[in-house]
Short mmCIF file of C-alpha atoms in Angstrom, two decimals:
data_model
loop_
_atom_site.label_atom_id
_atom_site.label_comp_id
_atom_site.label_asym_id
_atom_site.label_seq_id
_atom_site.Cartn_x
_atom_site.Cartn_y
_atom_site.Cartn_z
CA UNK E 4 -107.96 31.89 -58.03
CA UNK E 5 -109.41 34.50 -59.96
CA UNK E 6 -108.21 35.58 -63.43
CA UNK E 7 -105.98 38.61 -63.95
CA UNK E 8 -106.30 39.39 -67.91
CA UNK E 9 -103.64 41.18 -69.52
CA UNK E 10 -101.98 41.84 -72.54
CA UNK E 11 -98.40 41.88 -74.10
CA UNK E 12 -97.23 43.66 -77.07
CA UNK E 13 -94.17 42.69 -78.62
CA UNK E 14 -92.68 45.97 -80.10
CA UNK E 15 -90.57 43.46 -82.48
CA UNK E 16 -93.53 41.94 -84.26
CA UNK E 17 -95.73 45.02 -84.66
CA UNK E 18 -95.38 46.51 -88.00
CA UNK E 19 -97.79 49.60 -87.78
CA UNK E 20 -100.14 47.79 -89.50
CA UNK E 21 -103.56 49.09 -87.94
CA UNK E 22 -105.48 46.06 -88.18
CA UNK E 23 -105.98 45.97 -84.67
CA UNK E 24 -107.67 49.43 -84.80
CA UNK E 25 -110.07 48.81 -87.37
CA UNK E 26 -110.98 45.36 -85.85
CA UNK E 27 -110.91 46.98 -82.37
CA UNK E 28 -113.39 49.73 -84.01
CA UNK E 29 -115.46 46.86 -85.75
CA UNK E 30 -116.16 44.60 -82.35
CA UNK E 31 -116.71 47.34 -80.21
CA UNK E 32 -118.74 50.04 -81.84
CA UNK E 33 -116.47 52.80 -81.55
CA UNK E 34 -118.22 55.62 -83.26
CA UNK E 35 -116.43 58.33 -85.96
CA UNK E 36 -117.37 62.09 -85.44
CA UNK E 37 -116.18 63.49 -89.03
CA UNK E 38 -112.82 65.66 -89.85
CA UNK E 39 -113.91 68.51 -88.26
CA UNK E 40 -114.54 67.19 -84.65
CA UNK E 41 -111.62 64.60 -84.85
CA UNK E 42 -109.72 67.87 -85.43
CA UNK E 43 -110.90 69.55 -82.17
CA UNK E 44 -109.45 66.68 -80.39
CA UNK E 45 -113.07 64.72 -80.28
CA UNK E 46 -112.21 61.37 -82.08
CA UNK E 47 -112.66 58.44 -79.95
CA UNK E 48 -110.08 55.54 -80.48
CA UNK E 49 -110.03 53.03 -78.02
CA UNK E 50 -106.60 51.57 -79.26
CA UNK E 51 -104.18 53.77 -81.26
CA UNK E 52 -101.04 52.89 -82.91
CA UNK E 53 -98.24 55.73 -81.90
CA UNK E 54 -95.85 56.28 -84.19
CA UNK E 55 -91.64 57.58 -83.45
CA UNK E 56 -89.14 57.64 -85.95
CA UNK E 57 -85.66 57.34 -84.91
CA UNK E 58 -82.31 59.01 -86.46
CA UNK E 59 -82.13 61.38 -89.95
CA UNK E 60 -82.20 60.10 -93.43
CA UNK E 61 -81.41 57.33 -95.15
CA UNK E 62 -80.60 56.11 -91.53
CA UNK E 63 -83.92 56.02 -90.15
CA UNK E 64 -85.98 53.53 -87.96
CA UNK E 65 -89.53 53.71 -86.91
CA UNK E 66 -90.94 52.39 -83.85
CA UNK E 67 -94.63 51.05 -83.63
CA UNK E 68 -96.30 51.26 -80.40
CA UNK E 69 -100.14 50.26 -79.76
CA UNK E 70 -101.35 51.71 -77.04
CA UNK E 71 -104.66 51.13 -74.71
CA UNK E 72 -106.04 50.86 -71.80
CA UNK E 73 -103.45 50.05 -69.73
CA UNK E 74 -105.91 48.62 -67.01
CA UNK E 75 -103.80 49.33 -64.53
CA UNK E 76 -103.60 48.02 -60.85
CA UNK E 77 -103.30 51.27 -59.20
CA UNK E 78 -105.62 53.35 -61.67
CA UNK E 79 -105.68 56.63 -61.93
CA UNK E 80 -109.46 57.04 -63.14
CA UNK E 81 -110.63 55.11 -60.03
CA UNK E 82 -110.61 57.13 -57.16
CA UNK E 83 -111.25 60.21 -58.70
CA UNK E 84 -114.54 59.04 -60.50
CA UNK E 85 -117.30 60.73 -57.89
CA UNK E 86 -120.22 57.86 -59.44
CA UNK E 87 -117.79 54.24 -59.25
CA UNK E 88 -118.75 54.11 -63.34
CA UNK E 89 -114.80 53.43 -63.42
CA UNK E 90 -113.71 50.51 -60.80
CA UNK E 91 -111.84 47.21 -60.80
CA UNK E 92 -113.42 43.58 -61.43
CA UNK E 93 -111.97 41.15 -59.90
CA UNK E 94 -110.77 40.07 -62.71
CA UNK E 95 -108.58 43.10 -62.64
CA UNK E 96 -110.27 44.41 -65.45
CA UNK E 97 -110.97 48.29 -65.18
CA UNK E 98 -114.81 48.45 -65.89
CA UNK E 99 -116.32 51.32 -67.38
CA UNK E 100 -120.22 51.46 -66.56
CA UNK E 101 -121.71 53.98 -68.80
CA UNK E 102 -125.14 53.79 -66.80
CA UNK E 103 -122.78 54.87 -63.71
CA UNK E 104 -120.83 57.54 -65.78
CA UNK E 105 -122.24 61.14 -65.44
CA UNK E 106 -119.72 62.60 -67.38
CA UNK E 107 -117.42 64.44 -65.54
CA UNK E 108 -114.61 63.41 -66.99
CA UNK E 109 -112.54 63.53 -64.20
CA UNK E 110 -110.69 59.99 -65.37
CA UNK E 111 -109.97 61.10 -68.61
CA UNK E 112 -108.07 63.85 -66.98
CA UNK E 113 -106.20 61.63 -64.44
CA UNK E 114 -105.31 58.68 -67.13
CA UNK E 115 -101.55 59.34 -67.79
CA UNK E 116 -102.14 56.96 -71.45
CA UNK E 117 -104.97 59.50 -72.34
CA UNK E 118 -106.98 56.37 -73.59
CA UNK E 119 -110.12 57.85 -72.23
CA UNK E 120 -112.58 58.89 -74.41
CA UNK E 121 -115.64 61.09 -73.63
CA UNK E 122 -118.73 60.99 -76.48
CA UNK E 123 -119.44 64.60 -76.84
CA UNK E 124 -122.29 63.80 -79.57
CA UNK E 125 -124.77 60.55 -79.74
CA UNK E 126 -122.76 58.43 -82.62
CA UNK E 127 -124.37 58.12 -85.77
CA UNK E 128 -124.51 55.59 -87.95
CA UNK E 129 -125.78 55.80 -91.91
CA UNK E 130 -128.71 53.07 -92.54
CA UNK E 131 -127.93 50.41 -93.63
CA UNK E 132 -124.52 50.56 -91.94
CA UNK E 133 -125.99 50.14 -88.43
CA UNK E 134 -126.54 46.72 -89.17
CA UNK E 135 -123.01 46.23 -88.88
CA UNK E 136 -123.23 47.14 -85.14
CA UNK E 137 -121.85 44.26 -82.51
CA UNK E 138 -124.88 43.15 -80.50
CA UNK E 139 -122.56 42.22 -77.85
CA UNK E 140 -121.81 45.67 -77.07
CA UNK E 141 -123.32 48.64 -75.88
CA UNK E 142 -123.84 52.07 -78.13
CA UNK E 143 -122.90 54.66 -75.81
CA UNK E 144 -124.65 57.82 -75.80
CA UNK E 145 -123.81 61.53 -75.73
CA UNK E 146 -122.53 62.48 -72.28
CA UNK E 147 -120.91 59.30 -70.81
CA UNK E 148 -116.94 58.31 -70.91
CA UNK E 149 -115.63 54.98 -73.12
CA UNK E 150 -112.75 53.07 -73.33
CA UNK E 151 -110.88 49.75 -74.26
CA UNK E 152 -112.91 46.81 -72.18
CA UNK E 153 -109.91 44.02 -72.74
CA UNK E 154 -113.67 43.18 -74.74
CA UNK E 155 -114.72 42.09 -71.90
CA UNK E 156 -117.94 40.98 -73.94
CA UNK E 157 -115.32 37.82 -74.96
CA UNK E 158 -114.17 37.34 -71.89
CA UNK E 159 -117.91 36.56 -70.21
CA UNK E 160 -119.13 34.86 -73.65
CA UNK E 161 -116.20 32.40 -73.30
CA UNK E 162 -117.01 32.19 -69.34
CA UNK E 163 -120.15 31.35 -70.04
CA UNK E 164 -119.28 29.06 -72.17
CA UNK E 165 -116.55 27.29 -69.72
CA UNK E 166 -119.19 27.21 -67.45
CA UNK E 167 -121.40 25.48 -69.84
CA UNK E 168 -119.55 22.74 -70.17
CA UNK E 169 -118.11 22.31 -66.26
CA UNK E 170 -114.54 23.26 -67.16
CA UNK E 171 -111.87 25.97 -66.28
CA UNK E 172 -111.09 28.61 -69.23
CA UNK E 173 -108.62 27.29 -71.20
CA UNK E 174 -105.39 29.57 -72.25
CA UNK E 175 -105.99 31.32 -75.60
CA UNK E 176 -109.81 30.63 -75.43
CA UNK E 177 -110.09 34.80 -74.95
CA UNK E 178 -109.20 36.58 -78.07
CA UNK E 179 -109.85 40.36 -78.07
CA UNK E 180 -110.44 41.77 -81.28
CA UNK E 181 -107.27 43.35 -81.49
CA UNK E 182 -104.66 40.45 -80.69
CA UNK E 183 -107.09 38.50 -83.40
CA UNK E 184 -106.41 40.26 -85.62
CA UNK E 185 -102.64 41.33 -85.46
CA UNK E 186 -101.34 39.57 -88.40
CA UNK E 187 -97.89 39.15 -87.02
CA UNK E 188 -99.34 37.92 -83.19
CA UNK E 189 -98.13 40.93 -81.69
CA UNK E 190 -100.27 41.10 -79.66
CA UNK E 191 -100.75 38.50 -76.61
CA UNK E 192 -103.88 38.31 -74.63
CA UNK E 193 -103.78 36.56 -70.91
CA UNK E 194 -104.27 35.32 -67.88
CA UNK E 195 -100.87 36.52 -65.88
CA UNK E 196 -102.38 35.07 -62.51
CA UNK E 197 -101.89 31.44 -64.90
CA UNK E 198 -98.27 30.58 -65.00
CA UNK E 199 -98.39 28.57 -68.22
CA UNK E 200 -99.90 30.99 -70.46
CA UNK E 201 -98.36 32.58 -73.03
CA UNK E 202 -98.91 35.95 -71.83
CA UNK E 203 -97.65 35.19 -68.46
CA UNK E 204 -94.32 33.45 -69.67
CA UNK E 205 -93.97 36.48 -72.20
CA UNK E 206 -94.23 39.00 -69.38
CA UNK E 207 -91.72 37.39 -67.69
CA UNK E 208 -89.10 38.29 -70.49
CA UNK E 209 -86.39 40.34 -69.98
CA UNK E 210 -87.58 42.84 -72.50
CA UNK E 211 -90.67 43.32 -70.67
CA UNK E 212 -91.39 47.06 -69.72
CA UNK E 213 -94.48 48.57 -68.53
CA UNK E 214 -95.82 52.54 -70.36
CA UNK E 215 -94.74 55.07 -68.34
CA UNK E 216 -94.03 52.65 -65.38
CA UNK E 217 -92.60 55.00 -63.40
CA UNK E 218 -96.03 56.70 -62.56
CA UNK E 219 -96.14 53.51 -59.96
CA UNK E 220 -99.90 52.70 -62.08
CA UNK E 221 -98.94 48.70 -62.03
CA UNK E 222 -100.34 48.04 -66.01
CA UNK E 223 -101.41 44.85 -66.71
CA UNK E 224 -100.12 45.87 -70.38
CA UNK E 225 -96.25 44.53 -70.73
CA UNK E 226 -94.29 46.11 -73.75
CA UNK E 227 -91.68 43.70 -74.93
CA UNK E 228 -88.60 46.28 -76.30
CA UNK E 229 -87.01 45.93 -79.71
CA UNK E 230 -83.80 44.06 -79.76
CA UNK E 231 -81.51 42.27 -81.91
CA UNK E 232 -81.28 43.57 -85.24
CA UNK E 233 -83.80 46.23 -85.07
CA UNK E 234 -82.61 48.62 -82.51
CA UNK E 235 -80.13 51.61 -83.87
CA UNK E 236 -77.86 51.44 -81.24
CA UNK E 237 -77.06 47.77 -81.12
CA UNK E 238 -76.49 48.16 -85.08
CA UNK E 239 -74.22 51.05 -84.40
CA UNK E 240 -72.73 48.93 -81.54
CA UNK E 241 -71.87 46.05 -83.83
CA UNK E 242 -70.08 48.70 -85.91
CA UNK L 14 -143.26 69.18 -58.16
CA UNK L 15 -143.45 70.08 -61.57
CA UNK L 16 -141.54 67.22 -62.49
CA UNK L 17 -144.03 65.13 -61.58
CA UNK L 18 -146.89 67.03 -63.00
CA UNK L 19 -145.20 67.54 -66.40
CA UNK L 20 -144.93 63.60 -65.81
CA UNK L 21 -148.98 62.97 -65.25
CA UNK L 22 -149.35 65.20 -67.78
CA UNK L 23 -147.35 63.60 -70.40
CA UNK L 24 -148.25 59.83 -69.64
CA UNK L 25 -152.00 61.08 -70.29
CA UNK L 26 -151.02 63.12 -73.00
CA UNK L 27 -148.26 60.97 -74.57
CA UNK L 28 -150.77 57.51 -73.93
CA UNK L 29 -149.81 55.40 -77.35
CA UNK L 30 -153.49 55.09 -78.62
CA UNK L 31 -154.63 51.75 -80.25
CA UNK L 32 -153.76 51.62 -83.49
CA UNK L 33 -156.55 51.52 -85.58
CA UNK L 34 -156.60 48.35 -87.79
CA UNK L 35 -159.21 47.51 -90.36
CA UNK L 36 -160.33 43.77 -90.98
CA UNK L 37 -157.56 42.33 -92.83
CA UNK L 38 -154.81 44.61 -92.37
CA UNK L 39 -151.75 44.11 -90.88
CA UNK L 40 -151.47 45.87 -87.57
CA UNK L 41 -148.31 47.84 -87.40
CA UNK L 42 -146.21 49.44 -84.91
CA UNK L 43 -147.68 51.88 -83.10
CA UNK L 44 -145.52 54.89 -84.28
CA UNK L 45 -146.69 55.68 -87.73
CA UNK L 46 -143.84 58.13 -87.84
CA UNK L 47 -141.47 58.05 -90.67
CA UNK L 48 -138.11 55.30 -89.92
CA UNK L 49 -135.12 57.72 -89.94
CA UNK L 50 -132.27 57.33 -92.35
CA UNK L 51 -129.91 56.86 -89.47
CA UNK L 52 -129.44 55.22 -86.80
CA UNK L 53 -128.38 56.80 -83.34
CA UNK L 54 -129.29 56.58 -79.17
CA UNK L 55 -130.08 60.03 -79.42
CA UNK L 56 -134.57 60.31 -78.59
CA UNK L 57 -135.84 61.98 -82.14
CA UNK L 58 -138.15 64.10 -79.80
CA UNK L 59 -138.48 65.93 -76.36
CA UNK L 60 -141.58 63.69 -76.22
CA UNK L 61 -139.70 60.33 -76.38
CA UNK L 62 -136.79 61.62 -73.74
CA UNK L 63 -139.43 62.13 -71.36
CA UNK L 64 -141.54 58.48 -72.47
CA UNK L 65 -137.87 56.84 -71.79
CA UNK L 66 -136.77 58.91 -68.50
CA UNK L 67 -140.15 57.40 -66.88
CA UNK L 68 -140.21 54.02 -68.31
CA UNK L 69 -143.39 54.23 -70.55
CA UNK L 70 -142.73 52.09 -73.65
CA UNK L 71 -145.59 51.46 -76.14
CA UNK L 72 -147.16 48.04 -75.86
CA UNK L 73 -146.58 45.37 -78.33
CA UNK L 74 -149.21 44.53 -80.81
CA UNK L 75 -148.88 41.83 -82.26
CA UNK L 76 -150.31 40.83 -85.69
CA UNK L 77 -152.09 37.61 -84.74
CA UNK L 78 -153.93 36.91 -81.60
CA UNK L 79 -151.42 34.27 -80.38
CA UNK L 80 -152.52 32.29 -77.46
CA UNK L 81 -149.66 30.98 -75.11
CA UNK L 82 -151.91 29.40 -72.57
CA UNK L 83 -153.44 27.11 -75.78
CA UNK L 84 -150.15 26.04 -76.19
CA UNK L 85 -148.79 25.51 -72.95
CA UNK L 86 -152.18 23.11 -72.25
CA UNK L 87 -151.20 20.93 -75.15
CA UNK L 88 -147.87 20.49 -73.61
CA UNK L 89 -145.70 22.37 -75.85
CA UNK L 90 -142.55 23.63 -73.48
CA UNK L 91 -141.07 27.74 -74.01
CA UNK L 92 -137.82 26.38 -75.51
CA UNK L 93 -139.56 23.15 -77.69
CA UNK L 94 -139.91 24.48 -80.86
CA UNK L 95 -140.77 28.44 -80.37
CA UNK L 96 -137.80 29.86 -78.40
CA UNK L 97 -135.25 27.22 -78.71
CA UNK L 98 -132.67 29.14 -78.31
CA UNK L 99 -133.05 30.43 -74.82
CA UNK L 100 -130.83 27.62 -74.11
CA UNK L 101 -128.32 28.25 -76.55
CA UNK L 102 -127.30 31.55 -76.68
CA UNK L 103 -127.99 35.48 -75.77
CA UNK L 104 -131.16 35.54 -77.32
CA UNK L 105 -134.55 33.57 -77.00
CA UNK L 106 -135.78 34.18 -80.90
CA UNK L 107 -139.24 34.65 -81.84
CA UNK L 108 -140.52 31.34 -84.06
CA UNK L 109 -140.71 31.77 -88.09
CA UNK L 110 -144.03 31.11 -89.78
CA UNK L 111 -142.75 27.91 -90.97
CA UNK L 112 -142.12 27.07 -87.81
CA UNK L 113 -145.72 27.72 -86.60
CA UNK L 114 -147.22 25.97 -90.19
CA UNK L 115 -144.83 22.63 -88.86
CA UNK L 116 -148.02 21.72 -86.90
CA UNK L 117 -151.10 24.39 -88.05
CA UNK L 118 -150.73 23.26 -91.51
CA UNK L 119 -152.65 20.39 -90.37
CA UNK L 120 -154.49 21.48 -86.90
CA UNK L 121 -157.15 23.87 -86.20
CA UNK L 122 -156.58 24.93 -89.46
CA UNK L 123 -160.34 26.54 -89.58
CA UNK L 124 -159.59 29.23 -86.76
CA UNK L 125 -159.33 32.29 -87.99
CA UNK L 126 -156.00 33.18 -86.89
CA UNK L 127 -154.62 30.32 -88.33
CA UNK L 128 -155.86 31.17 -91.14
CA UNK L 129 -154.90 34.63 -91.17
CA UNK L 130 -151.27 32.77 -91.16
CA UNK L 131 -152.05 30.48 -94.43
CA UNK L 132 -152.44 34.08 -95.87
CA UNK L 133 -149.11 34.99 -94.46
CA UNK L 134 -147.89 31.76 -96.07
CA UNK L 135 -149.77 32.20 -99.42
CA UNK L 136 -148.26 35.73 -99.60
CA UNK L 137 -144.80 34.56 -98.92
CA UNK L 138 -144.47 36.85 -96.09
CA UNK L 139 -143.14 35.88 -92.58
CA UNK L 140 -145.68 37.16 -89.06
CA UNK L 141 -144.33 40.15 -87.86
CA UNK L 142 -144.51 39.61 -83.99
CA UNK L 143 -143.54 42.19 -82.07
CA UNK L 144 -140.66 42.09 -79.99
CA UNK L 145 -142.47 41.97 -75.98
CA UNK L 146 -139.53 42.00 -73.20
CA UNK L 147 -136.00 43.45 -74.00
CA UNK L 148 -134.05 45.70 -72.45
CA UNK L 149 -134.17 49.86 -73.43
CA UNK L 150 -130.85 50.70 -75.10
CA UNK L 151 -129.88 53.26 -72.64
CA UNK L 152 -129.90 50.30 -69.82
CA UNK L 153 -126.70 49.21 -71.28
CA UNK L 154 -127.46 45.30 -70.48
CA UNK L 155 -125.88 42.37 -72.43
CA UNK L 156 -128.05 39.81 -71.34
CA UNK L 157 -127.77 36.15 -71.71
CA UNK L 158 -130.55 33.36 -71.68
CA UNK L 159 -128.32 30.52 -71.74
CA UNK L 160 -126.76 30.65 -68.61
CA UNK L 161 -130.13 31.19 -66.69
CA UNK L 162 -131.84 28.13 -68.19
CA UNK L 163 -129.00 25.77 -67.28
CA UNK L 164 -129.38 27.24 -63.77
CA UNK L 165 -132.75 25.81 -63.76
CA UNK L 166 -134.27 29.57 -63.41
CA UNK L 167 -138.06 29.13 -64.95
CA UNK L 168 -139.02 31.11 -67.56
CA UNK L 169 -141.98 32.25 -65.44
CA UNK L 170 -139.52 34.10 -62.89
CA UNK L 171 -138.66 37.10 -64.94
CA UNK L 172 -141.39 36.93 -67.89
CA UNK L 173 -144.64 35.98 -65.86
CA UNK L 174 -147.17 33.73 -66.49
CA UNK L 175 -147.20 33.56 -69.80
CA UNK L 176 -149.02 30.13 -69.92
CA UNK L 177 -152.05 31.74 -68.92
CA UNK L 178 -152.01 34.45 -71.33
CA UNK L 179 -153.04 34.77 -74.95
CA UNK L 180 -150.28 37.44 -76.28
CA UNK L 181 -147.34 37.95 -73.78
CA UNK L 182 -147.52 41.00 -71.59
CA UNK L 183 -144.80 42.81 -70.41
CA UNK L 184 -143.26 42.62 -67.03
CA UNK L 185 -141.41 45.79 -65.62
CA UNK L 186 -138.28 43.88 -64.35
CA UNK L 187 -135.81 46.15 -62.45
CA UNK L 188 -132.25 45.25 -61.19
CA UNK L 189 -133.04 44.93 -57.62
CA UNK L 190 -134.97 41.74 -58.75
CA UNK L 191 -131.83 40.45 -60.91
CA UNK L 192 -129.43 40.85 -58.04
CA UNK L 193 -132.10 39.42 -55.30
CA UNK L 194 -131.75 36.10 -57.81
CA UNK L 195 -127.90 36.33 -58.14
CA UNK L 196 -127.27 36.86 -54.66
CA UNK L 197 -129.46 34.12 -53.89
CA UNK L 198 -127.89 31.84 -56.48
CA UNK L 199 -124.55 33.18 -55.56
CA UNK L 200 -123.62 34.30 -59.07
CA UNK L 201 -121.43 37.93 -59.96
CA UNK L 202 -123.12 40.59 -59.14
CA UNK L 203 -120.55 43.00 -60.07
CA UNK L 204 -121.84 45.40 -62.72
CA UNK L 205 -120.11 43.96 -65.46
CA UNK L 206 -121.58 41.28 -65.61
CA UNK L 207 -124.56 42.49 -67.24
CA UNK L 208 -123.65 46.23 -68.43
CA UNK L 209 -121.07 46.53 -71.03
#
């Protein structure tokens, strides 16, 4: 059976922490365009962390919520990409090809998560800070769209690697950047076509919710609510 | 039309000449341009956008007139000591001088390119080969030896007859011939599994 990668975020461990942005920006060479450009709405970011703060002072709570590509089953940026540079793996990965991409940016426009980025300017990088550059990942150039891979560069390293030595991938053996390094393991990478992983048994919790699920896009991303303690209206509840 | 004549034109125009290399000198790469103070995919000239959009890449020179097919003759395998790590990992890896000096500190060591790599040694430097196959950037492949040697594929399929060469020459590979060999192996062919 083939693999069906996807991720959970528990809402109740993330603390807003970023780490999984910088590491995320580290592994896959997501490029910065300066103040000026970010300001014009030209930053790329392939994982943000969105911010909402509940109730008035003192009384408030903030909610942390990390959000990517959603690599949804029914896409949105599929059928309307006129080259295929956006299509599904079988792995139910959505795949970006940037030789594919032309740059119409029709998927950015259809993604509901807006976690499509386009690179209006070939990146730039400083010498000697180009050395820092992952290898195992492509620099995109001016013109072509980019987006969270699930870093999909992993995934076939450790595949190959399975392969190597004549055994199935084991649970946990995939670690995108991101979910490596969430300090408080918010972040759960998966196979949910396993049924013993931990992603799988997580996204069978009660308090798992899908982004905007009522679009019908089928996200392999699960968002575990807040509950217990943490949620305002429980607390005012217990009252 | 005038694509094609603003092509001609170029590759005769744009031909990377020899570099000119006095006795004793290192050869270097062909550009003598300045190296930029950044790094970016962006072509630095008109000129190179229209080298890359037709596929002409300057030819390696390398700084000593290494002869594979000497090698190959006295039975020294790709992966033994040069490449080793075509069957390790992504990338193949181009041998150190101390790897060459292993055996030519003691053998042939009146040739003249072995000796021009005792001066290498005596200098403290390492030999600067030049890098022969590899992928242009804009080709967005991750590839992988590994994988390729375990499935028994010979080196000779994608990079030639080397044995019978002195430097390596280049191949121009093109994905129709990857995909022939992974349909006929039966391995992915889905794009990802080379581009990301």
């Amino acid at each position: 059976m083939p693999h069906r990668w996807g991720m959970v975020v528990d809402l109740d461990r993330c603390t807003g922490c970023e780490a999984c942005v910088v590491a995320c920006r580290a592994e896959n060479n997501v490029p910065t365009v300066g103040e000026a450009e970010a300001a014009r709405g030209r930053a790329i970011h392939w994982i943000r962390v969105e911010r909402y703060v509940d109730g008035e002072f003192p009384d408030v709570r903030v909610k942390f919520l990390p959000v990517f590509c959603q690599h949804c089953d029914a896409a949105p940026c599929e059928p309307v990409c006129p080259t295929y540079a956006s299509y599904h793996t079988a792995d139910g990965l959505n795949a970006q090809v940037y030789n594919r991409c032309i740059g119409t940016r029709y998927c950015a426009n259809a993604c509901p998560y807006t976690v499509r980025f386009f690179n209006f300017f070939n990146p730039v990088w400083e010498k000697p800070l180009h050395l820092q550059l992952n290898p195992d990942v492509s620099v995109r150039e001016v013109g072509v769209m980019e987006k969270c891979t699930f870093c999909v560069q992993r995934i076939k390293a450790a595949e190959i690697a399975a392969k190597a030595e004549d055994r199935p991938l084991r649970d946990g053996e995939v670690v995108p950047a991101c979910a490596q390094a969430c300090p408080s393991r918010a972040l759960v990478f998966g196979d949910l076509n396993d049924p013993d992983s931990e992603a799988s048994r997580l996204a069978g919790s009660h308090r798992a919710t899908h982004l905007l699920g009522e679009l019908g896009t089928q996200p392999k991303v699960f968002y575990l609510q807040r509950e217990g303690g943490h949620d305002r209206q429980d607390r005012e509840g217990d009252q | 039309m005038l694509l094609l004549a603003v092509a001609a034109g170029w590759r005769m125009w744009g031909t990377v000449l020899p570099p000119t290399v006095s006795e004793g000198e290192t050869p270097r790469q062909p550009s003598a341009r300045p190296t930029p103070s950044v790094f970016t995919p962006a072509h630095r000239t008109l000129g190179d956008a229209v080298e890359a959009f037709f596929g002409i890449r300057p030819e390696a020179v390398q700084p000593i007139a290494f002869s594979h097919r000497v090698h190959v003759e006295n039975d020294l395998g790709c992966t033994d000591y040069c490449h080793p790590h075509a069957t390790e990992g992504p990338q193949a890896g181009l041998p150190s001088l101390r790897t060459c000096m292993l055996c030519h500190a003691t053998i042939a060591t009146e040739h003249p390119e072995i000796q021009k790599m005792t001066a290498y040694e005596e200098r403290g430097e390492d030999v600067t080969w030049q890098r022969v196959f590899g992928f242009v950037r804009s080709a967005h492949v991750r590839f992988n030896h590994a994988p390729h040697v375990r499935a028994d594929v010979a080196c000779a399929t994608c990079h030639g007859d080397v044995g019978s060469q002195t430097v390596a020459q280049r191949l121009d590979l093109t994905m129709g011939q990857c995909i022939d060999c992974h349909e006929a192996q039966q391995a992915a062919i889905e794009c990802v599994t080379c581009h990301f």
